[in-house]
Short mmCIF file of C-alpha atoms in Angstrom, two decimals:
data_model
loop_
_atom_site.label_atom_id
_atom_site.label_comp_id
_atom_site.label_asym_id
_atom_site.label_seq_id
_atom_site.Cartn_x
_atom_site.Cartn_y
_atom_site.Cartn_z
CA MET A 1 -82.44 37.07 -1.77
CA VAL A 2 -82.35 33.90 -3.80
CA GLY A 3 -78.69 33.28 -3.33
CA SER A 4 -75.38 35.13 -3.45
CA MET A 5 -75.64 35.34 -7.17
CA ALA A 6 -78.57 33.54 -8.45
CA THR A 7 -81.35 35.18 -10.43
CA VAL A 8 -84.89 33.53 -11.05
CA THR A 9 -86.89 34.29 -14.34
CA LEU A 10 -90.48 32.99 -14.96
CA ILE A 11 -91.04 32.34 -18.73
CA ARG A 12 -94.68 31.74 -19.55
CA GLY A 13 -95.34 29.35 -22.32
CA ALA A 14 -98.36 31.39 -23.58
CA GLY A 15 -95.74 34.15 -24.56
CA LEU A 16 -93.49 31.91 -26.63
CA VAL A 17 -93.34 33.06 -30.38
CA ALA A 18 -93.62 30.51 -33.12
CA ALA A 19 -91.01 30.40 -35.98
CA PRO A 20 -90.24 27.99 -38.76
CA TRP A 21 -87.77 25.16 -38.36
CA LYS A 22 -84.29 25.56 -39.86
CA ASN A 23 -85.32 23.16 -42.63
CA GLY A 24 -88.88 24.58 -43.01
CA GLY A 25 -90.44 21.24 -42.07
CA GLY A 26 -92.25 22.36 -38.76
CA VAL A 27 -92.80 25.15 -36.13
CA THR A 28 -90.47 25.88 -33.19
CA ARG A 29 -90.94 28.02 -30.16
CA GLU A 30 -87.78 29.17 -28.51
CA VAL A 31 -87.98 28.93 -24.58
CA ALA A 32 -84.42 30.23 -23.89
CA ALA A 33 -81.04 30.50 -25.64
CA PHE A 34 -77.58 31.62 -25.00
CA PRO A 35 -76.38 34.13 -26.33
CA GLU A 36 -79.86 35.76 -26.26
CA GLN A 37 -81.13 36.34 -29.87
CA ALA A 38 -78.60 33.77 -31.19
CA GLY A 39 -79.07 32.25 -34.77
CA MET A 40 -79.35 28.59 -35.44
CA ASP A 41 -75.67 28.68 -36.23
CA SER A 42 -74.30 30.74 -33.27
CA PHE A 43 -76.04 29.56 -30.14
CA VAL A 44 -74.18 27.96 -27.32
CA TRP A 45 -77.29 26.10 -25.99
CA ARG A 46 -81.01 26.50 -27.03
CA VAL A 47 -84.18 25.15 -25.53
CA SER A 48 -87.47 25.04 -27.65
CA ILE A 49 -90.74 23.28 -28.30
CA ALA A 50 -91.39 21.96 -31.71
CA ASP A 51 -94.67 20.91 -33.46
CA VAL A 52 -94.04 18.13 -35.77
CA ALA A 53 -96.91 17.79 -38.28
CA GLN A 54 -95.31 15.48 -40.93
CA ALA A 55 -92.73 12.89 -41.49
CA GLY A 56 -89.33 13.94 -42.92
CA PRO A 57 -85.72 14.59 -42.01
CA PHE A 58 -84.60 16.63 -39.02
CA SER A 59 -82.47 19.61 -39.35
CA ARG A 60 -78.73 18.95 -38.97
CA PHE A 61 -76.41 20.73 -36.44
CA GLU A 62 -72.80 20.09 -36.49
CA GLY A 63 -71.05 19.77 -33.24
CA VAL A 64 -74.21 19.91 -31.25
CA ASP A 65 -75.62 17.43 -28.69
CA ARG A 66 -79.45 16.90 -28.98
CA THR A 67 -81.96 15.72 -26.38
CA LEU A 68 -85.60 15.38 -27.50
CA VAL A 69 -88.64 14.43 -25.07
CA LEU A 70 -91.99 13.60 -26.44
CA LEU A 71 -94.60 16.01 -24.78
CA ALA A 72 -97.74 15.24 -26.62
CA GLY A 73 -99.36 13.21 -29.34
CA ALA A 74 -99.10 9.51 -30.27
CA GLY A 75 -95.26 9.67 -30.86
CA MET A 76 -92.66 9.18 -33.44
CA ALA A 77 -89.87 6.96 -34.46
CA LEU A 78 -86.52 8.38 -35.18
CA ASP A 79 -84.05 6.44 -37.56
CA GLU A 80 -80.44 7.40 -37.68
CA THR A 81 -79.30 6.58 -41.28
CA VAL A 82 -76.41 6.46 -43.54
CA GLY A 83 -77.64 6.23 -46.89
CA ALA A 84 -80.33 3.36 -47.02
CA GLN A 85 -78.95 1.79 -43.89
CA VAL A 86 -80.50 2.39 -40.46
CA LEU A 87 -77.81 2.49 -37.89
CA LYS A 88 -80.02 3.13 -34.84
CA SER A 89 -83.72 3.81 -34.05
CA TYR A 90 -85.33 5.68 -31.20
CA ALA A 91 -88.91 5.21 -30.21
CA LEU A 92 -90.82 8.12 -28.53
CA VAL A 93 -94.21 6.57 -27.94
CA GLU A 94 -95.13 7.58 -24.22
CA PRO A 95 -95.16 11.07 -22.82
CA LEU A 96 -91.66 12.11 -21.61
CA ASP A 97 -89.86 9.44 -23.63
CA ILE A 98 -86.42 10.67 -24.28
CA ALA A 99 -84.01 10.38 -27.34
CA ARG A 100 -80.53 11.54 -27.16
CA PHE A 101 -78.31 11.78 -30.28
CA ASP A 102 -75.58 13.93 -32.01
CA GLY A 103 -76.96 16.87 -34.21
CA GLU A 104 -74.88 16.08 -37.25
CA VAL A 105 -76.23 12.77 -37.86
CA HIS A 106 -78.98 12.11 -40.35
CA ILE A 107 -82.30 11.48 -38.69
CA ASP A 108 -85.61 10.67 -40.33
CA ALA A 109 -88.71 11.03 -38.39
CA ARG A 110 -91.78 8.77 -38.81
CA LEU A 111 -95.17 9.74 -36.91
CA VAL A 112 -96.90 7.07 -35.14
CA ASP A 113 -100.46 8.62 -35.47
CA GLY A 114 -100.66 12.33 -36.35
CA ALA A 115 -98.77 15.45 -35.04
CA THR A 116 -96.63 15.48 -32.03
CA ARG A 117 -95.21 18.19 -29.60
CA ASP A 118 -91.78 17.80 -28.47
CA PHE A 119 -89.20 19.36 -26.07
CA ASN A 120 -85.78 20.06 -27.68
CA LEU A 121 -82.44 20.70 -25.88
CA MET A 122 -79.52 21.56 -28.11
CA VAL A 123 -75.88 22.12 -26.57
CA ARG A 124 -72.82 22.87 -28.63
CA ARG A 125 -70.52 20.25 -27.26
CA ASP A 126 -67.22 22.26 -27.57
CA VAL A 127 -68.13 24.88 -25.20
CA ALA A 128 -70.88 23.65 -22.85
CA GLN A 129 -72.53 20.51 -21.41
CA GLY A 130 -76.17 19.87 -20.64
CA GLU A 131 -78.16 17.35 -18.62
CA LEU A 132 -81.81 16.76 -18.65
CA ASP A 133 -83.80 14.78 -15.76
CA VAL A 134 -87.50 14.12 -15.34
CA TRP A 135 -89.03 15.14 -12.01
CA ARG A 136 -92.54 13.82 -10.99
CA GLY A 137 -94.37 14.80 -7.90
CA ASP A 138 -92.86 16.32 -4.72
CA SER A 139 -89.06 16.47 -4.90
CA THR A 140 -85.99 18.46 -3.78
CA CYS A 141 -82.52 19.21 -5.53
CA THR A 142 -79.62 21.37 -4.90
CA PHE A 143 -78.06 22.95 -8.03
CA SER A 144 -74.70 24.33 -8.75
CA ALA A 145 -74.39 25.26 -12.40
CA ASP A 146 -74.35 28.15 -14.86
CA VAL A 147 -78.06 27.97 -15.78
CA VAL A 148 -80.90 25.75 -14.65
CA LEU A 149 -84.31 25.39 -16.46
CA LEU A 150 -87.22 23.89 -15.00
CA TYR A 151 -89.91 23.28 -17.58
CA CYS A 152 -93.49 22.14 -16.48
CA ALA A 153 -94.27 19.39 -19.05
CA SER A 154 -97.69 18.68 -17.73
CA GLY A 155 -100.03 19.60 -14.88
CA GLU A 156 -99.17 22.37 -12.47
CA VAL A 157 -96.38 22.42 -9.95
CA THR A 158 -95.09 25.08 -7.48
CA ILE A 159 -91.40 25.48 -7.27
CA ALA A 160 -89.47 27.37 -4.49
CA ALA A 161 -85.85 28.24 -5.29
CA GLY A 162 -83.83 29.30 -2.27
CA ASP A 163 -85.59 31.94 -0.25
CA ALA A 164 -87.30 33.40 -3.33
CA GLN A 165 -91.08 33.51 -3.50
CA PRO A 166 -92.50 30.22 -4.67
CA GLN A 167 -93.60 30.17 -8.31
CA THR A 168 -96.61 28.35 -9.70
CA LEU A 169 -95.93 26.89 -13.09
CA GLU A 170 -98.68 25.42 -15.54
CA THR A 171 -98.10 23.37 -18.50
CA GLY A 172 -95.63 24.96 -20.88
CA ASP A 173 -94.05 27.43 -18.23
CA THR A 174 -90.33 27.40 -17.45
CA LEU A 175 -88.47 28.64 -14.51
CA ARG A 176 -84.89 29.92 -15.45
CA ILE A 177 -82.30 30.10 -12.64
CA ASP A 178 -79.13 31.71 -13.67
CA ALA A 179 -75.89 31.09 -11.46
CA PRO A 180 -77.32 28.77 -8.89
CA ASP A 181 -74.49 28.12 -6.30
CA ALA A 182 -75.72 25.32 -3.98
CA LEU A 183 -78.98 26.63 -4.35
CA SER A 184 -81.88 24.40 -3.01
CA CYS A 185 -85.06 23.85 -5.07
CA ALA A 186 -88.31 22.29 -3.88
CA LEU A 187 -91.02 21.13 -6.17
CA LYS A 188 -94.64 20.44 -5.04
CA GLY A 189 -97.43 19.16 -7.20
CA THR A 190 -98.69 16.27 -9.24
CA GLY A 191 -97.33 17.53 -12.54
CA ALA A 192 -94.03 16.63 -14.33
CA VAL A 193 -91.07 18.88 -14.85
CA LEU A 194 -87.90 18.59 -17.13
CA ALA A 195 -84.85 19.80 -15.20
CA ILE A 196 -82.12 20.83 -17.46
CA THR A 197 -78.64 21.77 -15.98
CA LEU A 198 -76.28 23.77 -18.17
CA ARG A 199 -72.53 24.33 -17.59
CA TYR A 200 -69.99 26.23 -19.70
CA THR A 201 -66.71 24.40 -20.46
CA GLN A 202 -65.10 27.49 -22.17
CA ARG A 203 -65.51 31.09 -21.05
#
């Protein structure tokens, strides 16, 4: 038993499949999405890893809230623009730096020094809400949500969810927990974890 309804699934990073970006400018590896097998225009939420090899515009997603986390590389600068005017800039230069922006805005990416790898959370704001926090070192948390994703961003960690068998995650692995209801999770290790909490606002 994990909890009254919760189910836990381990997603190995080595098994993720590479696919081209929506705009063809890079490569993405989907970690999880809802509904399963949803296309780029039909997901409620989507979590993926992106390899960015060159500067250029981001794909645009109307009605989607986006959260981007730098995983590896020297980083990049993101400029939110209208025409030639830069309205806002985001600097991701240290591992686990975070940028949050609306998917419909025009974003131009400039690489600091070569390719980067990024974590990407996308949530369709009219039907769901998503939050992302960074865990480092030993910690505990209690979750009540529709879905929780615990992504190992670096190092190695062991996660115990409720009374389920503890799972050891290496860099790139994800622990998915569906329907946690006051479920306690304990993390041990020296690595860093991205904790994503997803809640549906429409059923």
